[in-house]
Short mmCIF file of C-alpha atoms in Angstrom, two decimals:
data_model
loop_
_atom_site.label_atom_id
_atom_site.label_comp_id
_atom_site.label_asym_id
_atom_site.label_seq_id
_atom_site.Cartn_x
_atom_site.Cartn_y
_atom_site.Cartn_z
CA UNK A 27 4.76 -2.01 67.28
CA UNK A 28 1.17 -1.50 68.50
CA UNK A 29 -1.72 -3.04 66.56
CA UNK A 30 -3.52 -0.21 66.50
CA UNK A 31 -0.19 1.83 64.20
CA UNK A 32 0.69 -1.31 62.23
CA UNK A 33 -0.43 -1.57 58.60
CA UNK A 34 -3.31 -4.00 58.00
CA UNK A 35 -2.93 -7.36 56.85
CA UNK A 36 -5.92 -7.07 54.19
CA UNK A 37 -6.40 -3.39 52.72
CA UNK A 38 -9.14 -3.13 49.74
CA UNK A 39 -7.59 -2.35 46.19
CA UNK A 40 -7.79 1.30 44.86
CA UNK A 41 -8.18 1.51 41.62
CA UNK A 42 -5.72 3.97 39.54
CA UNK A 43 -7.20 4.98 35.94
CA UNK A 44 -3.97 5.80 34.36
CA UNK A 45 -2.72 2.21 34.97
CA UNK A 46 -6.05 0.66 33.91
CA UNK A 47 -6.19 2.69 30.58
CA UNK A 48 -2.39 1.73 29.86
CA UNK A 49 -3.75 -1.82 30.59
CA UNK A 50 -6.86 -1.55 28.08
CA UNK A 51 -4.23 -0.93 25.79
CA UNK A 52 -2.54 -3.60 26.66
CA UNK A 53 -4.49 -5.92 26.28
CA UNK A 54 -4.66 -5.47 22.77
CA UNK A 55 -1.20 -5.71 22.29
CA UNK A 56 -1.01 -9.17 23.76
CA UNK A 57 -2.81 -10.11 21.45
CA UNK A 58 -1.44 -8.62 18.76
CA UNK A 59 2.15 -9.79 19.53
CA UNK A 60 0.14 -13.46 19.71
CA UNK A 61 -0.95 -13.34 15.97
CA UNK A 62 2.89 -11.56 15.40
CA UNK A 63 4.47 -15.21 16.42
CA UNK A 64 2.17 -16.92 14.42
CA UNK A 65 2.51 -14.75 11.19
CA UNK A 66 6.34 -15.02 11.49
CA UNK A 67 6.60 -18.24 12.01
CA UNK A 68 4.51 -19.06 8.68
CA UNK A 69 5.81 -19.39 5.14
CA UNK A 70 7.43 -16.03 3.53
CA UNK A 71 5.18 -14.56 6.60
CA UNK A 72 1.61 -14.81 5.02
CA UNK A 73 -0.90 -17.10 6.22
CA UNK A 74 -4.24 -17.98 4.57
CA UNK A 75 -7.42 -16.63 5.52
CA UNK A 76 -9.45 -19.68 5.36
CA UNK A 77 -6.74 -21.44 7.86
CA UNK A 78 -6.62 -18.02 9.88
CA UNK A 79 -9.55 -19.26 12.57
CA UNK A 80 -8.17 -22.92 13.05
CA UNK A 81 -4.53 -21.36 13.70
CA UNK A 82 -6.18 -18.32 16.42
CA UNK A 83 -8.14 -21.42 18.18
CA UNK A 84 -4.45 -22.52 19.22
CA UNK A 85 -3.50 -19.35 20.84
CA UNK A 86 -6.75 -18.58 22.85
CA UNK A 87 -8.89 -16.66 20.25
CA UNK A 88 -12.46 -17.75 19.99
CA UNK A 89 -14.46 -19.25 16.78
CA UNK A 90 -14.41 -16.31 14.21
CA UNK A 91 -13.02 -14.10 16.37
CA UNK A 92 -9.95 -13.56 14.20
CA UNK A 93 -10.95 -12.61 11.07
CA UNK A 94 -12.92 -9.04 12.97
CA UNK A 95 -9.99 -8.81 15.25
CA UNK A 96 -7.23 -8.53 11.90
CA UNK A 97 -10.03 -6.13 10.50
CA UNK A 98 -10.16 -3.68 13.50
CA UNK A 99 -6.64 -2.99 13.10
CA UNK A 100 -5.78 -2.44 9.36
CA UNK A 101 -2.47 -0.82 10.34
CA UNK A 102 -0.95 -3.48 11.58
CA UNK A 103 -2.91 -6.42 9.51
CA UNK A 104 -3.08 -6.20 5.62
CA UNK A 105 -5.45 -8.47 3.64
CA UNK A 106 -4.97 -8.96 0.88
CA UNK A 107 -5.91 -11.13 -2.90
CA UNK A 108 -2.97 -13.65 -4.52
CA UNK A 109 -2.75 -12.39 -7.82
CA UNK A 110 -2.49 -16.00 -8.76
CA UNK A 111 -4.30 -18.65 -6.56
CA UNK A 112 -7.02 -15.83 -6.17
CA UNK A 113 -6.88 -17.17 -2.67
CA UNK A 114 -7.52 -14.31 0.14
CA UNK A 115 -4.13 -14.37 2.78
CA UNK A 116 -3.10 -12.08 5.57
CA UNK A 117 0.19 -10.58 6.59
CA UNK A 118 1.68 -7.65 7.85
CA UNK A 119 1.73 -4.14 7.21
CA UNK A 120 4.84 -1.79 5.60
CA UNK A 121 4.86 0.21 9.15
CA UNK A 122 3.94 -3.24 11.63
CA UNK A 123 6.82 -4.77 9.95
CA UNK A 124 9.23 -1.50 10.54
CA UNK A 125 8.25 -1.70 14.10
CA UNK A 126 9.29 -5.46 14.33
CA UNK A 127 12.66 -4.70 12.95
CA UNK A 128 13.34 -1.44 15.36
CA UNK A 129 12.96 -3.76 18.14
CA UNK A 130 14.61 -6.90 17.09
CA UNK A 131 17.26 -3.88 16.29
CA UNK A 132 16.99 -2.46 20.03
CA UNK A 133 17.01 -5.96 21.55
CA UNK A 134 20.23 -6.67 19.55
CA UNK A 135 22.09 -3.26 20.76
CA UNK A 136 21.15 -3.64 24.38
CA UNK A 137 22.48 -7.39 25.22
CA UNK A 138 25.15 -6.17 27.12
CA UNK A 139 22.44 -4.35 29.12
CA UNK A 140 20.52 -7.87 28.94
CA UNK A 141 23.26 -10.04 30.42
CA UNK A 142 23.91 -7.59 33.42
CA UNK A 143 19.87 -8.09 34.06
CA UNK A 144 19.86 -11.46 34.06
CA UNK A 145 23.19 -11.73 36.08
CA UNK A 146 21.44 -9.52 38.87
CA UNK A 147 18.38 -11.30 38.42
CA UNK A 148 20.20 -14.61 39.29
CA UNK A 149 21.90 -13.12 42.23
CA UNK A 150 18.40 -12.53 43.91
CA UNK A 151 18.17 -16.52 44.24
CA UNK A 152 18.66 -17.97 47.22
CA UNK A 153 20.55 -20.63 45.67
CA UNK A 154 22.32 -18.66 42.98
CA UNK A 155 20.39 -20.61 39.91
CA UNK A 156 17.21 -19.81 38.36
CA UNK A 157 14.80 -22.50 36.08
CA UNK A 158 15.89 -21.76 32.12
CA UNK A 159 12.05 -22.38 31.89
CA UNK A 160 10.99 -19.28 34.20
CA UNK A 161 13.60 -16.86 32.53
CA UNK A 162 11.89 -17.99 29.00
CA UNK A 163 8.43 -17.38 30.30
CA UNK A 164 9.42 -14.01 31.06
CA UNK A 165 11.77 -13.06 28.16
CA UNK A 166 10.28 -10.35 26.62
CA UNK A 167 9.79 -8.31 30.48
CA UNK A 168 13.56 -8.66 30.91
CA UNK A 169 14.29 -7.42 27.33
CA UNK A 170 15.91 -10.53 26.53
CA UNK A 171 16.18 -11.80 22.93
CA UNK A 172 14.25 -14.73 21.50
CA UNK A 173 17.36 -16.95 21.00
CA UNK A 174 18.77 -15.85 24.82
CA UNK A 175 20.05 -19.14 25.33
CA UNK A 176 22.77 -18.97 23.01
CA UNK A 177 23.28 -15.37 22.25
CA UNK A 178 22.98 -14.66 26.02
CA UNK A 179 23.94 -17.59 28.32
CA UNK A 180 25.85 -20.06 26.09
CA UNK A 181 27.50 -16.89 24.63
CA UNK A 182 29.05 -16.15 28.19
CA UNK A 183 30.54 -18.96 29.55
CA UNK A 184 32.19 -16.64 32.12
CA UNK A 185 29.06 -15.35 33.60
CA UNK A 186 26.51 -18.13 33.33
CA UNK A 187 26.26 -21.74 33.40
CA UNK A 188 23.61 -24.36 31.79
CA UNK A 189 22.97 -27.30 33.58
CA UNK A 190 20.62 -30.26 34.21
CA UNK A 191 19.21 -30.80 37.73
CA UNK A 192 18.90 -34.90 37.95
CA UNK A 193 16.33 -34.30 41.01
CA UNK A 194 13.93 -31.96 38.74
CA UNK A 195 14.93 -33.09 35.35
CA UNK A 196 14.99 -29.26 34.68
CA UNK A 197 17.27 -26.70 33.15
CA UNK A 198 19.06 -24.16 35.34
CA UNK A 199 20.65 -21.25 35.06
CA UNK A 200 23.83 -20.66 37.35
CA UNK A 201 26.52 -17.76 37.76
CA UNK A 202 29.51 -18.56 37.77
CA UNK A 203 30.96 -16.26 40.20
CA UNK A 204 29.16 -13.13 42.37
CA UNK A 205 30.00 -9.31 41.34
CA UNK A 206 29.47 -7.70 44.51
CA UNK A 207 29.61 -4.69 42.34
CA UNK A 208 26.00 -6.14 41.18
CA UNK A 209 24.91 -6.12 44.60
CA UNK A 210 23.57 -3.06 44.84
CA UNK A 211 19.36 -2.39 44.26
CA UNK A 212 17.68 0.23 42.48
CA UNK A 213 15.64 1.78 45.22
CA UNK A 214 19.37 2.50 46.91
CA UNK A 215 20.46 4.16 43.84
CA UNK A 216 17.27 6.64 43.64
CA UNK A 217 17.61 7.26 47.72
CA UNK A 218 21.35 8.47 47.00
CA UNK A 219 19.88 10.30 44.29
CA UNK A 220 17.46 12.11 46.05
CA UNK A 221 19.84 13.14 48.86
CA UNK A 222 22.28 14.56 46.30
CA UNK A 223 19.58 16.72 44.78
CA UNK A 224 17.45 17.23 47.45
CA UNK A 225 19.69 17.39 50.82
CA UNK A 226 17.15 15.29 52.42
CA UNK A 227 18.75 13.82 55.86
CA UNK A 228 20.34 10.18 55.28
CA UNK A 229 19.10 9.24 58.43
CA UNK A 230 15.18 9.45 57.57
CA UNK A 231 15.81 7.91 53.90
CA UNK A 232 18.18 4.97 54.46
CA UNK A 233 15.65 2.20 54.61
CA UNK A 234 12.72 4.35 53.33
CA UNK A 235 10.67 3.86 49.85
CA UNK A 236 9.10 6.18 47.83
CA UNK A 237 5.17 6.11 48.21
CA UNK A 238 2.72 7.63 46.49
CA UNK A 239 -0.35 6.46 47.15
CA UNK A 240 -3.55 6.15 44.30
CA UNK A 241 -6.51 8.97 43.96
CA UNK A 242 -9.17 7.90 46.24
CA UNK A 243 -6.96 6.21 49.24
CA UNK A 244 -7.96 6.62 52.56
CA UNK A 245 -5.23 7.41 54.60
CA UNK A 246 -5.70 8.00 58.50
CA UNK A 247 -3.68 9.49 61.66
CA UNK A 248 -2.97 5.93 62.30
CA UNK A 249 -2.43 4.26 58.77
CA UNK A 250 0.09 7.48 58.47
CA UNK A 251 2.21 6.40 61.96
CA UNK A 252 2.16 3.03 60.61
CA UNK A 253 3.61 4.06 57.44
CA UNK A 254 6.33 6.15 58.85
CA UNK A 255 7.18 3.28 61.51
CA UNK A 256 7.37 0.85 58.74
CA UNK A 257 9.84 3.24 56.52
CA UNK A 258 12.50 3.40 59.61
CA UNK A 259 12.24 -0.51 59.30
CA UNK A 260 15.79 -1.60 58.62
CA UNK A 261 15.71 -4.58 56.31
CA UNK A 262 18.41 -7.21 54.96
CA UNK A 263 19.56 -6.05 51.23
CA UNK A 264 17.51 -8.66 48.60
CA UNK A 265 21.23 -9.82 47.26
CA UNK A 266 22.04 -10.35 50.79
CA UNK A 267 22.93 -14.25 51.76
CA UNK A 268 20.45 -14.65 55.12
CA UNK A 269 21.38 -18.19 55.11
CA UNK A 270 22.95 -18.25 58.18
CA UNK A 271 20.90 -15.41 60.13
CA UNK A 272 18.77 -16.24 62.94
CA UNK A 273 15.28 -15.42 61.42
CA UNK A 274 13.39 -16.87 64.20
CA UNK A 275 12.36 -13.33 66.34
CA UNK A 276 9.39 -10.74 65.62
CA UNK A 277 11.47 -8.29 64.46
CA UNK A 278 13.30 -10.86 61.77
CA UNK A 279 10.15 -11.70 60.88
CA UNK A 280 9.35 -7.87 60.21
CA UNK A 281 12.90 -7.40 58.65
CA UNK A 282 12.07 -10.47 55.98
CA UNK A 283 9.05 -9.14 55.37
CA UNK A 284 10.22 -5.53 54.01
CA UNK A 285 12.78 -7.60 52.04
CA UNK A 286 10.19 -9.42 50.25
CA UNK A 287 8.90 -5.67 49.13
CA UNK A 288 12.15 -4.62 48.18
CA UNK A 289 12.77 -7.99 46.58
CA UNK A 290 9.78 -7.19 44.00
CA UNK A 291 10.98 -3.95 43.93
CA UNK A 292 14.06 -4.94 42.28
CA UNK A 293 12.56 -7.19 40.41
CA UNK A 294 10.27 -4.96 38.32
CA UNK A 295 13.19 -2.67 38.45
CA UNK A 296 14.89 -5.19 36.24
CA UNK A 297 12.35 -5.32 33.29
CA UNK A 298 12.29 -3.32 30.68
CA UNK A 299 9.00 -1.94 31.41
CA UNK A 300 9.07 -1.70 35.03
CA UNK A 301 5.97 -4.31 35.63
CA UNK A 302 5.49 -7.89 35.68
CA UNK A 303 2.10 -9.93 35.89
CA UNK A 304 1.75 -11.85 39.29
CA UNK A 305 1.92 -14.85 37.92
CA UNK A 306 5.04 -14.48 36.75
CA UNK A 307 6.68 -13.17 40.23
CA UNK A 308 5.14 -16.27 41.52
CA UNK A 309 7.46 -18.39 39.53
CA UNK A 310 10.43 -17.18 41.63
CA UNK A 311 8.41 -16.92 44.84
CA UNK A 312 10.38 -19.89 46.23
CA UNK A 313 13.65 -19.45 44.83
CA UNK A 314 13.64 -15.47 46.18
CA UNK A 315 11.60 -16.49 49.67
CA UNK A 316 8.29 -14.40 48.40
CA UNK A 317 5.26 -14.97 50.75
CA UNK A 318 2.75 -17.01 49.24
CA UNK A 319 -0.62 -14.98 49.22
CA UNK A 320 1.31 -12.47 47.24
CA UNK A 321 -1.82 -10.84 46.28
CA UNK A 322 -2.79 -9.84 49.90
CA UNK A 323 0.76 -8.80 50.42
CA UNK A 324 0.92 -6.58 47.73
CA UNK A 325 -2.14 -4.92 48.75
CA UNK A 326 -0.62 -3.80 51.88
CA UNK A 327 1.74 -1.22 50.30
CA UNK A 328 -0.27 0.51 47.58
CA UNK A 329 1.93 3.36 47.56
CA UNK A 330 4.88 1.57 46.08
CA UNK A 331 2.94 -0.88 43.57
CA UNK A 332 0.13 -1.14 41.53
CA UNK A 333 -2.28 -4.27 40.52
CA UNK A 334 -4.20 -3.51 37.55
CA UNK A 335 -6.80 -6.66 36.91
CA UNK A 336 -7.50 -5.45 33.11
CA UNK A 337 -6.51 -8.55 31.33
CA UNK A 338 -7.48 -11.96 30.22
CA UNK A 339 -11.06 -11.42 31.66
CA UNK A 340 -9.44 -10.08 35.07
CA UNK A 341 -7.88 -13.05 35.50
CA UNK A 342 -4.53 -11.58 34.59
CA UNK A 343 -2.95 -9.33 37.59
CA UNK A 344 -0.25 -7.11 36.70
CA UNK A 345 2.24 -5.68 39.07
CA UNK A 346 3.27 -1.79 38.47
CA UNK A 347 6.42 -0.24 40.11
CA UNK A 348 4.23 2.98 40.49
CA UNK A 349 7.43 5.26 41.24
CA UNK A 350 8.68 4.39 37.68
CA UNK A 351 5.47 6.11 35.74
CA UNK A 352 4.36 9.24 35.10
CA UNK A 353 1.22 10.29 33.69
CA UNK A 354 1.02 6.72 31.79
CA UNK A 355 4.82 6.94 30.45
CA UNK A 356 7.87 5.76 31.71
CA UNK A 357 9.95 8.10 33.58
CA UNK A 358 13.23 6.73 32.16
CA UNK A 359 12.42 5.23 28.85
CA UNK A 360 14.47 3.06 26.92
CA UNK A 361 15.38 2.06 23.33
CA UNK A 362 13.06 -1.15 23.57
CA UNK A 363 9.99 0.48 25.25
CA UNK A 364 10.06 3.46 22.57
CA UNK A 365 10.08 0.53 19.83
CA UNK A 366 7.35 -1.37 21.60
CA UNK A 367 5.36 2.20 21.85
CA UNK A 368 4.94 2.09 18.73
CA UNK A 369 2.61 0.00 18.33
CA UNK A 370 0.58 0.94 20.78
CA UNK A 371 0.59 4.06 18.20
CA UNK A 372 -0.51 1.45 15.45
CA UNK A 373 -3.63 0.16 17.21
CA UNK A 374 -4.60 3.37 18.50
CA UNK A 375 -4.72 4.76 15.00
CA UNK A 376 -8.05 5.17 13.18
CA UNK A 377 -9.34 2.74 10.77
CA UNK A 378 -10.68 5.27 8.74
CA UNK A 379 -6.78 6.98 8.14
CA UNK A 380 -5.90 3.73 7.25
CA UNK A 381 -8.65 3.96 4.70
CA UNK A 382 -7.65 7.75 3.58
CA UNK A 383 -4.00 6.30 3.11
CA UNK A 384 -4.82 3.60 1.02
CA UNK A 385 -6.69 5.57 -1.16
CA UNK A 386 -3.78 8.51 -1.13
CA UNK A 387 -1.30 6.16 -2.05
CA UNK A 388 -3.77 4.61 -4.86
CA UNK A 389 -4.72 7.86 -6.27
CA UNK A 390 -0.52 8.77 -6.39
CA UNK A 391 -0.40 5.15 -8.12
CA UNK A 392 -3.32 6.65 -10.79
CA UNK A 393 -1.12 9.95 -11.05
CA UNK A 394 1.87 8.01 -12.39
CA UNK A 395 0.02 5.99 -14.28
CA UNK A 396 -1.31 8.68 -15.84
CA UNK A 397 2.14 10.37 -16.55
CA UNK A 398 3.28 6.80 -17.53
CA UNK A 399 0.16 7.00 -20.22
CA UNK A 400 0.96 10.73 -21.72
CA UNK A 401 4.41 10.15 -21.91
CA UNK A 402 3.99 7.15 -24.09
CA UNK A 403 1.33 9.30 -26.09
CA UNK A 404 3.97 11.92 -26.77
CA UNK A 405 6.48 9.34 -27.84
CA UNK A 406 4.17 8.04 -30.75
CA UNK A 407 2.82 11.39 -31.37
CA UNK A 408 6.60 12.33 -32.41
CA UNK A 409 7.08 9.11 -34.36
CA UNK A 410 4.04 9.68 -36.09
CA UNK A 411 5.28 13.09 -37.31
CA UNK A 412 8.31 11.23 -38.37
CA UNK A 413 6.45 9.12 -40.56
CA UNK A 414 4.00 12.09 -41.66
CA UNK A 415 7.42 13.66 -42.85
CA UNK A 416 8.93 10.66 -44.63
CA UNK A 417 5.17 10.35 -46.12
CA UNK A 418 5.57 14.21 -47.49
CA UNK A 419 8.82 13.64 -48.87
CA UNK A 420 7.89 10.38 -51.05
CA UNK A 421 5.02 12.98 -52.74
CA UNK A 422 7.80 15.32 -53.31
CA UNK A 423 10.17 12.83 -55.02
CA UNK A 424 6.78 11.18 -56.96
CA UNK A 425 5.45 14.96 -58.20
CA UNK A 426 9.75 15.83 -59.41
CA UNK A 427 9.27 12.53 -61.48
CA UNK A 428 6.40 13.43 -62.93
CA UNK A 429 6.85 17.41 -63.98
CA UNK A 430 9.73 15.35 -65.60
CA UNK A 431 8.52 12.69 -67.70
CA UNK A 432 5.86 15.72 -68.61
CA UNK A 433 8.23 17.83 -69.88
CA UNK A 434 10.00 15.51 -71.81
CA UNK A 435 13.88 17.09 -71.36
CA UNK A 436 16.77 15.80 -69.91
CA UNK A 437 17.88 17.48 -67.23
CA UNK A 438 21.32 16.40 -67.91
CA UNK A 439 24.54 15.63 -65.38
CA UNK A 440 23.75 18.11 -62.97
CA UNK A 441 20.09 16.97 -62.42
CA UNK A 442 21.51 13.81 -61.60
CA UNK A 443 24.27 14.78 -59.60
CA UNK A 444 21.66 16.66 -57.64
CA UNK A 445 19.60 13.23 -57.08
CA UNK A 446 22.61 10.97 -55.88
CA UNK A 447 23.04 13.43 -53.20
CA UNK A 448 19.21 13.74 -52.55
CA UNK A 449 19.67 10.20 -51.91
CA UNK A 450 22.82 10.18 -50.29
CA UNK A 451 21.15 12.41 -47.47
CA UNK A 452 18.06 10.58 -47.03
CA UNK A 453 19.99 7.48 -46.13
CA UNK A 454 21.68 9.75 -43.50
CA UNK A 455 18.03 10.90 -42.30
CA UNK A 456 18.65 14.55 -42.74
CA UNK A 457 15.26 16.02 -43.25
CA UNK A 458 16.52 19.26 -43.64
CA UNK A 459 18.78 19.14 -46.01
CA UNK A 460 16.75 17.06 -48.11
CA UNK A 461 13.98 19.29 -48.09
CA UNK A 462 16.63 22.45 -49.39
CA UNK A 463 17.89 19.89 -52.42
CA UNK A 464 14.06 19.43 -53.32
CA UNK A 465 13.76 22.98 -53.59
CA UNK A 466 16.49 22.79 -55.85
CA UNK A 467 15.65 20.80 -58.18
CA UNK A 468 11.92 22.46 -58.51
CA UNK A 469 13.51 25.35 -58.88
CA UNK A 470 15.50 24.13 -62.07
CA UNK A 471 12.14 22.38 -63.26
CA UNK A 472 10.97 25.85 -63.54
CA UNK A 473 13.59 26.99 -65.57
CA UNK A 474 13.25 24.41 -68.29
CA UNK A 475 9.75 25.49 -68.72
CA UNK A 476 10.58 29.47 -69.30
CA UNK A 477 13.10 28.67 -72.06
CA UNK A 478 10.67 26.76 -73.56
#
């Protein structure tokens, strides 16, 4: 190959917008998921405002940067008064703690999904074992549960093994046997993919990637012979044991090198997300023979991945399989990335809903209240009309007395027949019929006083 149709060694990064933007939003969510672990890890999941600052100083936040960083995101953080200890504390939201359990939910169902990940992560080493250490750093991009090591690898003694290195004083993780079935990358699925649906010759796609290059790249006559050279590359498959091959030659050299790209390749491919921050990729750089100024490597194939610097000041580089997005969204999402969407949803949510919700759900709490308040109202409204009608009844019985001590006559055995039953009834607390027996006896009153 010609230097003048070989792709430079040092190309200047193009920046993509759509990956930035996703990254600004990022950004926030790392540290959201920072004061998550430290919330969860507190008593009943509340922590005190006044020991808020002191904890945040452990996990990179500045002095008083926490309490205005909880405040610009009252969906997710809820503050909040002890109705006892008057103290002020912090904790989590109805909806932040709904999206914690969907994922903890979706990590849970996809294990089995998990294990076969970390199986064909392990079968990119060189020497068939990864550090437990490196896998831990990078749990959460491989969708792997926080207790991995038991529910995971001690959970499958017939897939993985955890031992000791005496030399390092380490923890690896081994298989215990190969699946060639494994063996097989992601980029070879999608190029039988595309010659199923697309009848694209096999010839011109067998060792070929898919490129597409950022807005703004410069591409000339000779960057674009380069490009097409370098896709008829052959290449030796990234779970491919090159121990024994001769690598020695040019055109090894060339051969290792495209296997580094589609070593990365597959590695994003495993995560859940489909990117990785450098740093991270560095930790297997020796175990999965990675080049070390990955950076500059990286750089020369812009077309396949993308390295946003928004993060951690721009000292953070993150890695983007840019075949695997679409206008800032997975192409393929999964049950974990639609929980972890979520909330993105939550931060990007206005403060000021949060404010119209809380006083919706007050002013339902007043409604109720107020319903509470006239049913109660009605209820001693009735009893008081119970004991208005006892009331009228005791003036009844007092004027019947006294029309007959006026008139001086006996009324005689049916007069008080006529009273034990009165009385009978009112112990039974028929108002109705006591009122008829009243009438009654008035009536008989009246009698007396014609005859006389």
């Amino acid at each position: 190959m010609s230097q003048s149709t070989s792709i430079p060694k040092k190309l200047q990064r193009v920046r993509d917008h759509g990956f930035d933007n996703y990254m600004e939003i990022y950004k926030k969510i790392i540290k959201v998921l920072k004061f998550q672990d430290m919330i969860l890890t507190q008593p009943n999941q509340v922590i005190c405002i006044t020991r808020l600052d002191t904890l945040a100083r452990r996990i990179g936040f500045k002095q008083f940067e926490a309490g205005a960083f909880i405040l610009k995101f009252p969906h997710i953080f809820e503050v909040f008064e002890h109705p006892v200890q008057r103290i002020m504390y912090c904790r989590f939201t109805r909806k932040a703690l709904l999206q914690i359990q969907q994922e903890k939910q979706a990590l849970e169902a996809q294990i089995p999904d998990a294990i076969t990940r970390l199986r064909k992560l392990i079968m990119l080493s060189n020497t068939g074992r990864v550090r437990l250490e490196h896998i831990r750093i990078a749990r959460r991009d491989f969708g792997l549960p926080e207790d991995f090591e038991y529910s995971v690898i001690l959970k499958n003694p017939q897939y993985f093994r955890l031992f000791d290195a005496k030399d390092t004083r380490n923890k690896y993780v081994e298989l215990v046997e190969k699946d060639p079935r494994l063996g097989v990358c992601a980029i070879e699925r999608l190029r039988e993919k595309e010659y199923r649906e697309r009848g694209i010759d096999a010839e011109n796609i067998r060792f070929s990637f898919i490129i597409n290059f950022p807005p703004g790249f410069k591409i000339g006559k000779y960057f674009k012979i380069a490009v097409w050279k370098w896709q008829r590359l052959p290449y030796y498959s990234p779970y491919e044991d090159v121990s024994g091959y001769d690598l020695r030659s040019f055109e090894a050299q060339k051969r290792m090198e495209k296997r580094a790209i589609a070593m990365i390749h597959e590695i994003l491919s495993l995560t859940v997300e489909k990117k990785l921050t450098m740093e991270r990729i560095a930790h297997f750089r020796m175990a999965m023979d990675l080049p070390k100024k990955l950076k500059e490597f990286l750089l020369q194939h812009q077309g396949i991945f993308y390295i946003s610097t928004r993060g951690n000041f721009g000292k953070l580089h993150t890695v983007f399989l840019r075949e695997a997005y679409r206008k800032g969204a997975l192409v393929e999402p999964n049950e974990v990335y639609l929980a972890r969407q979520k909330l993105a949803e939550l931060i990007l949510l206005s403060p000021r809903k949060a404010n119209i919700d809380r006083e919706w759900s007050s002013f339902r709490r007043d409604e109720e209240d107020d319903e509470r308040k006239n049913i109660r109202a009605e209820c001693i409204a009735n009893s008081c009309e119970g004991f208005m009608v006892g009331d009228k009844l005791e003036e009844i019985r007092d004027g019947e007395s006294d029309l007959d001590s006026d008139s001086g006559v006996d009324v005689g055995s049916d007069g008080a027949e006529q009273e034990n039953i009165s009385d009978v009834e009112s112990e039974d607390g028929s108002h109705s019929d006591i009122n008829v027996s009243d009438s009654e006896g008035t009536s008989d009153t009246e009698d007396v006083h014609v005859n006389k």
